[in-house]
PDB file of C-alpha atoms and ligand atoms in Angstrom:
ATOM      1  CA  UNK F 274     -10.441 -18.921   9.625  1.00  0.00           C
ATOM      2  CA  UNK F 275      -9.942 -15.410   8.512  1.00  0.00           C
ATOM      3  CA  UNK F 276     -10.252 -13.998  11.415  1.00  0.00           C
ATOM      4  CA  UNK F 277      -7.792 -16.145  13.171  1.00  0.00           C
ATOM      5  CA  UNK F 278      -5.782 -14.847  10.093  1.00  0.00           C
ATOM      6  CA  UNK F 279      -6.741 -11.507  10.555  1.00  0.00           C
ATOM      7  CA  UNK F 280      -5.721 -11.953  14.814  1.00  0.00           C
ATOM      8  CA  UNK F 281      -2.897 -13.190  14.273  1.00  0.00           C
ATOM      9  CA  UNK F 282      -1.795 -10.048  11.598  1.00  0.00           C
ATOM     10  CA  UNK F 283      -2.932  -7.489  13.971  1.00  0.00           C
ATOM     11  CA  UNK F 284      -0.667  -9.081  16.657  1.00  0.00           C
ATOM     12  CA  UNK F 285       2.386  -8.919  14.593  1.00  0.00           C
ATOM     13  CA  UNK F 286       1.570  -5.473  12.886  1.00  0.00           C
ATOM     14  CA  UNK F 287       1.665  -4.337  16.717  1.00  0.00           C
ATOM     15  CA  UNK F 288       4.813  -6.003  17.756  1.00  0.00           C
ATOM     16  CA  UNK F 289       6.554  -5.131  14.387  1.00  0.00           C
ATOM     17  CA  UNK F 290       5.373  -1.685  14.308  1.00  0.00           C
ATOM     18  CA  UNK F 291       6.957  -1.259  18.286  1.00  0.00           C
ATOM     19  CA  UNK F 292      10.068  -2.530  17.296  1.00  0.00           C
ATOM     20  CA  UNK F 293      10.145  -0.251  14.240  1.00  0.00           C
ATOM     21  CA  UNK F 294       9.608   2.756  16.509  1.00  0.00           C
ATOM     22  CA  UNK F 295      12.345   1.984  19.296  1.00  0.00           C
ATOM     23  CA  UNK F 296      14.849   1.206  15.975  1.00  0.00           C
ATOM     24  CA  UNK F 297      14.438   4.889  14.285  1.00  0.00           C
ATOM     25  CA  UNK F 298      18.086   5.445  12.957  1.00  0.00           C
ATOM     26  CA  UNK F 299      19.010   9.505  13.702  1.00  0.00           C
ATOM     27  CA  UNK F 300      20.275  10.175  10.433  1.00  0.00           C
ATOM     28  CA  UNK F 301      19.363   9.413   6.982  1.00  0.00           C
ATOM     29  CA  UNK F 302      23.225   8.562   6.460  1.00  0.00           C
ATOM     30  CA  UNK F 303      22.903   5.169   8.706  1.00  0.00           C
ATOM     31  CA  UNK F 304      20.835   3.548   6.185  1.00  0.00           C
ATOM     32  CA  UNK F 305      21.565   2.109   2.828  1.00  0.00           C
ATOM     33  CA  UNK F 306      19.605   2.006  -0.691  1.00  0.00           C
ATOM     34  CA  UNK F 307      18.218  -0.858  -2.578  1.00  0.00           C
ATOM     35  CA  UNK F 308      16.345  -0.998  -5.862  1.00  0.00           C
ATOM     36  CA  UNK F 309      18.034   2.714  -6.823  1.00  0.00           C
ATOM     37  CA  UNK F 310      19.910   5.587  -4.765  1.00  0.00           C
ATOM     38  CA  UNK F 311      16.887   7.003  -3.888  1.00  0.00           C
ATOM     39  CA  UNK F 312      15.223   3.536  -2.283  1.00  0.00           C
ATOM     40  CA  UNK F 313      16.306   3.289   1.351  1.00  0.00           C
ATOM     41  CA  UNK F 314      16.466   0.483   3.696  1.00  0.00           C
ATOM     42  CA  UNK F 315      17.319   0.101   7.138  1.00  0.00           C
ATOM     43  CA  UNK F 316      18.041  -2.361   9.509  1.00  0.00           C
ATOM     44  CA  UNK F 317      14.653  -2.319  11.273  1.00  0.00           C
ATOM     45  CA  UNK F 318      12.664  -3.472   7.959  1.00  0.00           C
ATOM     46  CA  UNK F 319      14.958  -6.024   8.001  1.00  0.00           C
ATOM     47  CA  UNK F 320      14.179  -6.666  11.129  1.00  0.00           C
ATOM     48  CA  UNK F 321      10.487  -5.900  11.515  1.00  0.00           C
ATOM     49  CA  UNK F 322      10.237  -8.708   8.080  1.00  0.00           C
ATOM     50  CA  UNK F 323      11.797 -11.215  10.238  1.00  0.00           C
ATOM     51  CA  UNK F 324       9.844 -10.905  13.412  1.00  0.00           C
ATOM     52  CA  UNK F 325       6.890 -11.363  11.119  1.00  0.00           C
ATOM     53  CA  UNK F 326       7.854 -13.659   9.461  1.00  0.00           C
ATOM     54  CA  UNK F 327       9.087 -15.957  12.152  1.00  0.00           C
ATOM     55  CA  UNK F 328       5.673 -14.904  14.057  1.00  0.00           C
ATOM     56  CA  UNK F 329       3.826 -16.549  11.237  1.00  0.00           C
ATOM     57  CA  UNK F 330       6.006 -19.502  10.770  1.00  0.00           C
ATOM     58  CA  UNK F 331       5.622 -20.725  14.770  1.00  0.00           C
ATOM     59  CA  UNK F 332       1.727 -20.525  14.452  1.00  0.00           C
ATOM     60  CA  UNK F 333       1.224 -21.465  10.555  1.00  0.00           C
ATOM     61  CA  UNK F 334       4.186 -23.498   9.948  1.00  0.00           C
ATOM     62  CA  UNK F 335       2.917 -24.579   6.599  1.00  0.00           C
ATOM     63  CA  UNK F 336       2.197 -21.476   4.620  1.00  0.00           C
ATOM     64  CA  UNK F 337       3.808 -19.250   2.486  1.00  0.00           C
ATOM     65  CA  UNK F 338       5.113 -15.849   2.664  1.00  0.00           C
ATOM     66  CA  UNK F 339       6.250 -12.904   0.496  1.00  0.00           C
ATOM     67  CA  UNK F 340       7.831 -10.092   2.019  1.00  0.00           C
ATOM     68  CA  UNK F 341       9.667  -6.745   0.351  1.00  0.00           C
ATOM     69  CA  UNK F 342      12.433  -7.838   1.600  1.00  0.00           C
ATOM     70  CA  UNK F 343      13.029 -10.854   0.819  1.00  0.00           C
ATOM     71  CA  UNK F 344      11.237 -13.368   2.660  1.00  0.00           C
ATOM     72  CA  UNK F 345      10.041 -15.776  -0.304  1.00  0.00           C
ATOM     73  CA  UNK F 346       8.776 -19.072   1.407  1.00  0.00           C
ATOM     74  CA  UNK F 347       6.739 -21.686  -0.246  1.00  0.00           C
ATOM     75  CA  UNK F 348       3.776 -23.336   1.653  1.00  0.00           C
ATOM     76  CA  UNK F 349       1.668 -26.492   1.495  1.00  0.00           C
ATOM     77  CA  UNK F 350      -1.343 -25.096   3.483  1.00  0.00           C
ATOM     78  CA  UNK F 351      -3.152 -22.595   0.668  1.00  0.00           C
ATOM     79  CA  UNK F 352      -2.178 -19.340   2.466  1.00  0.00           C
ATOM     80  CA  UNK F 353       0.315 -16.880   1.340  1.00  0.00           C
ATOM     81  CA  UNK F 354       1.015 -14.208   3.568  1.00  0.00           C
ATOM     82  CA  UNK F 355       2.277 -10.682   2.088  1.00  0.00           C
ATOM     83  CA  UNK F 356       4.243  -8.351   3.994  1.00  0.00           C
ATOM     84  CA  UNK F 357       5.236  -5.052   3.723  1.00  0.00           C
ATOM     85  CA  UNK F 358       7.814  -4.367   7.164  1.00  0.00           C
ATOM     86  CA  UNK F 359       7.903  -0.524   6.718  1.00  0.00           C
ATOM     87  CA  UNK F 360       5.885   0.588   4.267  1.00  0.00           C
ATOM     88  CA  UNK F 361       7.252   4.415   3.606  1.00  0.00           C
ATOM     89  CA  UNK F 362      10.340   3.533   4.868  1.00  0.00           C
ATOM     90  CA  UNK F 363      11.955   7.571   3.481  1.00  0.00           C
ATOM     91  CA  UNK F 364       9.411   8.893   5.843  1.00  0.00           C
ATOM     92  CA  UNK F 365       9.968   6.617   8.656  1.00  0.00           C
ATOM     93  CA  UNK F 366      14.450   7.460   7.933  1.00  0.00           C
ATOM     94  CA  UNK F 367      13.264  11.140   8.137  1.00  0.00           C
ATOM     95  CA  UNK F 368      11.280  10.915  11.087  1.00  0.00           C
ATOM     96  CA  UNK F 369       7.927  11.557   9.001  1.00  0.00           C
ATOM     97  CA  UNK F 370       5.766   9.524  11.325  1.00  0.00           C
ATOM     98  CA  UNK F 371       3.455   8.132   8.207  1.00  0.00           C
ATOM     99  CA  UNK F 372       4.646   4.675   7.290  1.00  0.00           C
ATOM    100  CA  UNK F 373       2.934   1.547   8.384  1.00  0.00           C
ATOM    101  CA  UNK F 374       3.305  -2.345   8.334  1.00  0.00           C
ATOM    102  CA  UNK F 375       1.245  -4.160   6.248  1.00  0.00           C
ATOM    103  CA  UNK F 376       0.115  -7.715   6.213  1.00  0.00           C
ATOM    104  CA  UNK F 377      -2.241  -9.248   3.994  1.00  0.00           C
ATOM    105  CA  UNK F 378      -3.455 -13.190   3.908  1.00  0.00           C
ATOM    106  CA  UNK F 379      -4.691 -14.911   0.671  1.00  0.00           C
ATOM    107  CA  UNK F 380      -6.382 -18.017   0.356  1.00  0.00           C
ATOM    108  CA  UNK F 381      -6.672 -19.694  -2.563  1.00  0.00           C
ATOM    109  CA  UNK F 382      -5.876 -16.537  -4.654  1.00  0.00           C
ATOM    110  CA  UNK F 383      -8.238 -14.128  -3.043  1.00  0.00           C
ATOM    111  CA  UNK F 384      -7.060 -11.791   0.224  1.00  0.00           C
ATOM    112  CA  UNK F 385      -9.332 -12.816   3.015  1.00  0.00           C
ATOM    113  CA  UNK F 386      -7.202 -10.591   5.974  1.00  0.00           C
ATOM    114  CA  UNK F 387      -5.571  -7.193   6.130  1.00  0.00           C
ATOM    115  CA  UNK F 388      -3.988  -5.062   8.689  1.00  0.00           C
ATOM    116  CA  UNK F 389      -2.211  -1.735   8.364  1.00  0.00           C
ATOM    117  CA  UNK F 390      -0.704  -0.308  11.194  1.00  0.00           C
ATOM    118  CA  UNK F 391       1.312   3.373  11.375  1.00  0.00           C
ATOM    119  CA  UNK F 392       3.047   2.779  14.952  1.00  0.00           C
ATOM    120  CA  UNK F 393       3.797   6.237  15.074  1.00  0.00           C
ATOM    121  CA  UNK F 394      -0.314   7.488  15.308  1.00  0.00           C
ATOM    122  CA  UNK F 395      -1.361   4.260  16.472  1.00  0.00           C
ATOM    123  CA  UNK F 396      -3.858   3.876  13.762  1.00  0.00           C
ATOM    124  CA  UNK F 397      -4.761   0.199  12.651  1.00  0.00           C
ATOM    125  CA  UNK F 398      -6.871  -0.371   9.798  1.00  0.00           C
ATOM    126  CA  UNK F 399      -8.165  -4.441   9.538  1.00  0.00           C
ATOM    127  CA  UNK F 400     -10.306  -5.819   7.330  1.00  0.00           C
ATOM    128  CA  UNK F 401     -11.940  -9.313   6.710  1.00  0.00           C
ATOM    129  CA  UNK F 402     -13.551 -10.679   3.556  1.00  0.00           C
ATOM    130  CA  UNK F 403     -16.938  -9.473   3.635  1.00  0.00           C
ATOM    131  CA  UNK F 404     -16.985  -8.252   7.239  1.00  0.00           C
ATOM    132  CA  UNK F 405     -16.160  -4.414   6.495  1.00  0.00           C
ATOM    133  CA  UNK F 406     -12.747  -2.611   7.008  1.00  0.00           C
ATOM    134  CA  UNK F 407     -12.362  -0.940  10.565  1.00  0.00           C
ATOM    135  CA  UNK F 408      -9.933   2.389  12.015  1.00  0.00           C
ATOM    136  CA  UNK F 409      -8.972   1.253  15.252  1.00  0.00           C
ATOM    137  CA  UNK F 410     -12.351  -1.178  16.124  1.00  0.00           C
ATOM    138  CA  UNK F 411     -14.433   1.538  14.452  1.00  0.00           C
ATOM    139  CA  UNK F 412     -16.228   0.557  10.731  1.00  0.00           C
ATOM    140  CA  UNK F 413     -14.918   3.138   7.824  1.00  0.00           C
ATOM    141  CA  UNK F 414     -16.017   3.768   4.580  1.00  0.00           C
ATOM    142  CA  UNK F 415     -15.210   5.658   1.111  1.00  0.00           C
ATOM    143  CA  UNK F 416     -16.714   8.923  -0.061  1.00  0.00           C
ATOM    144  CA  UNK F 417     -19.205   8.161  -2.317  1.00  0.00           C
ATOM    145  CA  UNK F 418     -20.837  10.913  -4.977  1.00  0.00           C
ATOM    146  CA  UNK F 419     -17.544  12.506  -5.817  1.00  0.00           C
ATOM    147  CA  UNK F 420     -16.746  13.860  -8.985  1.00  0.00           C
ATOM    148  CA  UNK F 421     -13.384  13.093 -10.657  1.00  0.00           C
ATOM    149  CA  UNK F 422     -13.068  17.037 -10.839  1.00  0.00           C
ATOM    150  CA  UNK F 423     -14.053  17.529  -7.074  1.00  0.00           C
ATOM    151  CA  UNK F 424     -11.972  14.327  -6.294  1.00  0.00           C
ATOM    152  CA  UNK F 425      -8.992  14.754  -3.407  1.00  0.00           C
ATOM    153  CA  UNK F 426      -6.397  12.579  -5.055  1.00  0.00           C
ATOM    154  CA  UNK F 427      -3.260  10.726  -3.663  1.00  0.00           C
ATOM    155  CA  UNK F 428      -0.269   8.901  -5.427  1.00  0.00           C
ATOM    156  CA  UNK F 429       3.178   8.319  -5.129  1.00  0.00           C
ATOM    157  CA  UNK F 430       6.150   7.644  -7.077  1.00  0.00           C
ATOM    158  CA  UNK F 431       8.432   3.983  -7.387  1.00  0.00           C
ATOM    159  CA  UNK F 432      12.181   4.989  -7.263  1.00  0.00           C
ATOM    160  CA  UNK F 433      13.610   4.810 -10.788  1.00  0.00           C
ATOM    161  CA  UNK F 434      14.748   8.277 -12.528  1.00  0.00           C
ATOM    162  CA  UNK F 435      12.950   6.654 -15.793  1.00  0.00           C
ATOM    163  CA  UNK F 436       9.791   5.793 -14.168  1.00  0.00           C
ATOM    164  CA  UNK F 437       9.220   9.150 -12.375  1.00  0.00           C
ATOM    165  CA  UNK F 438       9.745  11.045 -15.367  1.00  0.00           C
ATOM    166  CA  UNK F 439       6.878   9.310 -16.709  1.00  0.00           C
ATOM    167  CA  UNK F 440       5.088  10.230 -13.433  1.00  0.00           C
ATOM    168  CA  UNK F 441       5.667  13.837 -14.072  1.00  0.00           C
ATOM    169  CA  UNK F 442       4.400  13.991 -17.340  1.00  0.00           C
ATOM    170  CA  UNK F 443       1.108  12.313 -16.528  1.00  0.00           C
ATOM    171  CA  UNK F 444       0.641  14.215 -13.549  1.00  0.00           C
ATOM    172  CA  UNK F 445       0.755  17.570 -15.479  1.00  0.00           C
ATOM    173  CA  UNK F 446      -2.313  16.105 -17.634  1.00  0.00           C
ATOM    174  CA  UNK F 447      -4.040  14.940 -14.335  1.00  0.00           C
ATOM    175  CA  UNK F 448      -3.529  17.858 -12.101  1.00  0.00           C
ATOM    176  CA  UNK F 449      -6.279  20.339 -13.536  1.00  0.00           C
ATOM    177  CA  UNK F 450      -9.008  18.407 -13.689  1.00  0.00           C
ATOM    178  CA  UNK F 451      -9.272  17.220 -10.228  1.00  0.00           C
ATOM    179  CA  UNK F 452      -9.860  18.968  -6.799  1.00  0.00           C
ATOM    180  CA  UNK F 453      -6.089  18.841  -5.759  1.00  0.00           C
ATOM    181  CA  UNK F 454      -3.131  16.007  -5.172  1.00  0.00           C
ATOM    182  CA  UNK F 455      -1.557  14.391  -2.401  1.00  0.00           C
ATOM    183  CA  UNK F 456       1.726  12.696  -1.831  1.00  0.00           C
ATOM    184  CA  UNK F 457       1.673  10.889   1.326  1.00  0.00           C
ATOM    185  CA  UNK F 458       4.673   8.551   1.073  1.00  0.00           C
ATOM    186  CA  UNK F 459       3.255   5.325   2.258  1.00  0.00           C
ATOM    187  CA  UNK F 460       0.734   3.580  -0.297  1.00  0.00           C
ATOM    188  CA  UNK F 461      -0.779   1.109   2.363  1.00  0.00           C
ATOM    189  CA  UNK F 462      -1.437   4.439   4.519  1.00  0.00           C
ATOM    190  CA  UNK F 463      -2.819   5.773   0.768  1.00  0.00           C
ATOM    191  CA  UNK F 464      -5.395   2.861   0.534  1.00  0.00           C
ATOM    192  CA  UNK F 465      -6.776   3.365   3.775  1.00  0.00           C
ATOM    193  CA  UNK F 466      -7.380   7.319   3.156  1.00  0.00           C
ATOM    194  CA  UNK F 467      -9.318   6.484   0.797  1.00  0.00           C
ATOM    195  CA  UNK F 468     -11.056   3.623   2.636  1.00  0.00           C
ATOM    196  CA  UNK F 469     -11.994   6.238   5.400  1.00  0.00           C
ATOM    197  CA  UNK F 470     -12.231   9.054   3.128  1.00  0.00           C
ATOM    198  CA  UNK F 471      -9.286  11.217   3.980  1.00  0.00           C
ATOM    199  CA  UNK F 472      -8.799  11.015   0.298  1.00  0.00           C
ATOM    200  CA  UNK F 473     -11.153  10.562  -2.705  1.00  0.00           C
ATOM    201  CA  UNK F 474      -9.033   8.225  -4.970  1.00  0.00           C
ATOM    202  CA  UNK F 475      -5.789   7.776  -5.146  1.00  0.00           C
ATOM    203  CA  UNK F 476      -3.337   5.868  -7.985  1.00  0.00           C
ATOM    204  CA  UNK F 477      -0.115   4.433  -8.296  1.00  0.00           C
ATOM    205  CA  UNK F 478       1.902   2.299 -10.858  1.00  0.00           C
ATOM    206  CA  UNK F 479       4.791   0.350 -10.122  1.00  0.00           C
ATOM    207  CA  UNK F 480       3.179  -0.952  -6.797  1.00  0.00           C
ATOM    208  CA  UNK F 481       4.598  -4.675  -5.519  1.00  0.00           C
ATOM    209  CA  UNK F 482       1.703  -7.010  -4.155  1.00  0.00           C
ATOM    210  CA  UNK F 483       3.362  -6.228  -0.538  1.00  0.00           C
ATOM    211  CA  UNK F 484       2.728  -2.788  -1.092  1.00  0.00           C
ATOM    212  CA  UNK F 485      -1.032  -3.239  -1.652  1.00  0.00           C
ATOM    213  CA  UNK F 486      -2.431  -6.280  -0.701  1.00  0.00           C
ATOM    214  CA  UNK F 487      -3.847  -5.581   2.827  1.00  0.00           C
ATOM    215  CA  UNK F 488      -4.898  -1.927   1.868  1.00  0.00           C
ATOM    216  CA  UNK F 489      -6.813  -3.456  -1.138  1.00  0.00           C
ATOM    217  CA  UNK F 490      -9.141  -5.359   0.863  1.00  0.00           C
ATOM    218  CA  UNK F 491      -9.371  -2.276   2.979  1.00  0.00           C
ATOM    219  CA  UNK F 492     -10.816  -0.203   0.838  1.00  0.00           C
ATOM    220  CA  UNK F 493     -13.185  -2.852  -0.878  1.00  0.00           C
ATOM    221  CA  UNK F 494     -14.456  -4.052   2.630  1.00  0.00           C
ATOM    222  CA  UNK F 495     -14.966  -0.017   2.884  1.00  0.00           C
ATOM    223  CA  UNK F 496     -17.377  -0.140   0.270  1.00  0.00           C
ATOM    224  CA  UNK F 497     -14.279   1.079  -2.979  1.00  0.00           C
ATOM    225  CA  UNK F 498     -13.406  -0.700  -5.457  1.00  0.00           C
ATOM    226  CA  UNK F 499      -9.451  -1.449  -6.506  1.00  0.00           C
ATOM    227  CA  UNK F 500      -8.709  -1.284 -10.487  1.00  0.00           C
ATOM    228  CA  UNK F 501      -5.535  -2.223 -12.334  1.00  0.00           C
ATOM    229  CA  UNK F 502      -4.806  -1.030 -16.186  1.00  0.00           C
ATOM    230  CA  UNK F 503      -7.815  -1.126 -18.515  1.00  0.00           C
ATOM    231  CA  UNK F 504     -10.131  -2.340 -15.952  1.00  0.00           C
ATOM    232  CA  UNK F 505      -8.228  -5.229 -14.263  1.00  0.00           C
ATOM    233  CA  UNK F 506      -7.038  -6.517 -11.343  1.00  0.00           C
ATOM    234  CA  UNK F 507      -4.430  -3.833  -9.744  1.00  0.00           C
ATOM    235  CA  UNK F 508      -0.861  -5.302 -10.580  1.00  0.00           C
ATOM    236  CA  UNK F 509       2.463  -3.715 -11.097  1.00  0.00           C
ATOM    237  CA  UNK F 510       0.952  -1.818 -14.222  1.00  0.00           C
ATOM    238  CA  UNK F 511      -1.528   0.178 -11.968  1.00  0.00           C
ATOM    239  CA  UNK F 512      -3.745   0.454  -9.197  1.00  0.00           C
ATOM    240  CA  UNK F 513      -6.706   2.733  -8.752  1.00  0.00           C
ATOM    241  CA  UNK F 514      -9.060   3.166  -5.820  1.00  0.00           C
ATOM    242  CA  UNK F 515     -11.985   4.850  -5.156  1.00  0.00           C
ATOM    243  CA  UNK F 516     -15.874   4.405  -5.376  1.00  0.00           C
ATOM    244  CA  UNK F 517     -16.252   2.478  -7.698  1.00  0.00           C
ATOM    245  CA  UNK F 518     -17.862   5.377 -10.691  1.00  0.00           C
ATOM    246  CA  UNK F 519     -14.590   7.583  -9.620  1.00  0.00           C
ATOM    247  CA  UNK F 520     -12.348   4.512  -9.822  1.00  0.00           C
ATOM    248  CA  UNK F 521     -13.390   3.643 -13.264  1.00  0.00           C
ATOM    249  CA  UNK F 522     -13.801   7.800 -14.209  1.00  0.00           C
ATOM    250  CA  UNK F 523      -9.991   8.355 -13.065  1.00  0.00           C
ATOM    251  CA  UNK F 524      -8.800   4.730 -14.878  1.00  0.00           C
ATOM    252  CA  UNK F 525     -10.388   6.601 -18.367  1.00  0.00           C
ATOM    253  CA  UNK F 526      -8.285  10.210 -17.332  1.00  0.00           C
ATOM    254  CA  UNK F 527      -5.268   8.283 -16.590  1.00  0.00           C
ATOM    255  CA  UNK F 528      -5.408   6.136 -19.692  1.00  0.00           C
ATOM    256  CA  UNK F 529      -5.743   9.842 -21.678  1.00  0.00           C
ATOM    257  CA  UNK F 530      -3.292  11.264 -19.615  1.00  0.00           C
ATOM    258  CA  UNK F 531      -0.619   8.462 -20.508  1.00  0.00           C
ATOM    259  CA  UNK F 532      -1.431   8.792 -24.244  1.00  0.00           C
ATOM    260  CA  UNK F 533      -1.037  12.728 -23.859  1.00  0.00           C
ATOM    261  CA  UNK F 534       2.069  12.366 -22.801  1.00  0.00           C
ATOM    262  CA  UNK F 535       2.691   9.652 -25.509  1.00  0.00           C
ATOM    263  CA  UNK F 536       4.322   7.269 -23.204  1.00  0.00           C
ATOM    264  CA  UNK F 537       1.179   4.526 -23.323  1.00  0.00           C
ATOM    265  CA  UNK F 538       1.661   3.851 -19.411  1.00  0.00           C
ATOM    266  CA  UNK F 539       4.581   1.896 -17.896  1.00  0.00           C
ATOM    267  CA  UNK F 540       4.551  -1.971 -17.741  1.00  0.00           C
ATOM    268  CA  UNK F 541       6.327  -2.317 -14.557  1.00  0.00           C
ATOM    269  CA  UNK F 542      10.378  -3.725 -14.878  1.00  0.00           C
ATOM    270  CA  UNK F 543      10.423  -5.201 -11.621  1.00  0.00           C
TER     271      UNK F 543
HETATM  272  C1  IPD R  46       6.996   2.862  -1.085  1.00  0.00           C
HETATM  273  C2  IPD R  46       5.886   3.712  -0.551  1.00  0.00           C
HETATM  274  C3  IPD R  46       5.660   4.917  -1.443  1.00  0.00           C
HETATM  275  C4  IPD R  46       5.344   4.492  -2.841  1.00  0.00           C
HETATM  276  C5  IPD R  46       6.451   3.608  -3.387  1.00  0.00           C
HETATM  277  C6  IPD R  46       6.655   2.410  -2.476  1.00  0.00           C
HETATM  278  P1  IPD R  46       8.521   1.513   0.638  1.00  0.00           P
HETATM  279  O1  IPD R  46       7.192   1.722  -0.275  1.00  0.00           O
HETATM  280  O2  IPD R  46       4.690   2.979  -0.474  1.00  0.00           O
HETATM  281  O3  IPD R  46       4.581   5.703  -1.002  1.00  0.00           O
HETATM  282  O4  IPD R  46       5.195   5.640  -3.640  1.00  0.00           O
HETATM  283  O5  IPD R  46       6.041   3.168  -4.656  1.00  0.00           O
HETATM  284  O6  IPD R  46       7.711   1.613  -2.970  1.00  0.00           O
HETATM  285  O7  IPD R  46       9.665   1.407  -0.322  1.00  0.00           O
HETATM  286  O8  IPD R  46       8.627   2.696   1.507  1.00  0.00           O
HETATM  287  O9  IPD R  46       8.234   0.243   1.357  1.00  0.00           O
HETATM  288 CA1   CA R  47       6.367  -0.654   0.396  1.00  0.00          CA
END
């Protein structure tokens, strides 16, 4: 079953991530914003959501679906899909070509299939439940044996003024005791550097399920492990990924960082 699940993701990712492509508005000023001024969206992640999500509905009629932009469908089978149409969408309005669909499956609360395509390199990373995680048919893996102050390390930032500022101010703390930072724009894309070792470990709060779900399973089928505050799950509070020792060594230097700064780390307002 999950790789049926994990087929039928790949096929849409592909289509989606096409359509995405051949939509590319010229100029930033064709699109509009969303969650703040600074959040854009455009008509092909409007689009790209619904091809998906009609792409899932005519082979899985029954399940449900979460998507960033909208989609919210309830199901009767045990599968919720999530989907991410464009994730890095200020990249993809830019022309950066680093943003990627993602689509994860979950069954029965755990994510069993995920597949995160960038359209624009033509680089899709899949993973199964306990079957490994995979760069275009080829089996990846995290760096392992990497010190937190040797560690490559990616984030990003959500789009509220407020929430950045509390970014900034943890960042400052981070920043000298690790190898260097990276800001990629596109924190499916994130996951997978660090589930084929492009980066070290990389952390973001604020994240929505659709933002992480596939890439999570990514990087633990790459032999990571995915953290959320204080040792959780990853939620909206935060989500850390690495090898597991660096995951849990960054988690600590975060958790001092945020105290540094005095701001106790964000809860997530949406
Ligand atoms: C965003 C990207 C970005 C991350 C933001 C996300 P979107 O997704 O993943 O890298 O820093 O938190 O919201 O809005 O481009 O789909
Ligand atoms: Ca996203």
């Amino acid at each position: 079953m999950n790789d049926e699940l994990l087929e039928l993701a790949v096929g849409l990712a592909r289509t989606a991530g096409a359509a995405t492509v051949a939509m590319r508005p010229d100029a930033i000023g064709t699109t509009t914003t969303k969650s703040s001024d600074t959040d854009p969206v455009t008509e092909a992640d409007r689009h790209a959501e619904q091809m998906i999500t009609e792409g899932i509905l005519g082979v899985r009629p029954d399940d449900a679906i979460v998507g960033e932009e909208g989609a919210g469908i309830d199901g009767t089978s045990g599968v919720s899909w999530y989907v991410d149409p464009i994730d890095g969408t200020a990249n993809y309005v830019y022309g950066i070509p680093i943003y990627a669909v993602s689509i994860a499956a979950e069954v029965d609360g755990s994510i069993v299939a995920g597949v995160v395509y960038n359209p624009e390199s033509d680089e899709l990373f899949t993973a199964a439940k306990d079957q490994g995680a995979y760069r275009n048919g080829t089996a990846i893996s995290v760096t392992t044996d990497i010190a937190l102050n040797r560690a490559l390390v990616g984030t990003g930032f959500g789009y509220k003024p407020e929430d950045r500022a509390i970014d900034g101010a943890v960042i400052a703390h981070l920043l000298p005791q690790i190898r260097d930072l990276r800001r990629l724009g596109s924190a499916a894309l994130d996951l997978c550097a660090v589930a084929m070792g492009r980066f070290d470990a990389y952390f973001e709060t604020g994240l929505h399920v659709w933002d992480y779900a596939a890439g999570w399973l990514i990087v633990e089928e790459a032999g990571g492990r995915c953290l959320g505050r204080d040792g959780a799950e990853p939620s909206l509070q935060m989500m850390i990924a690495a090898h597991s020792p660096l995951a849990k060594d960054l988690g600590d230097a975060l958790k001092l960082a945020q105290e540094t700064a005095s701001v106790g780390g964000r809860v997530g307002t949406d």
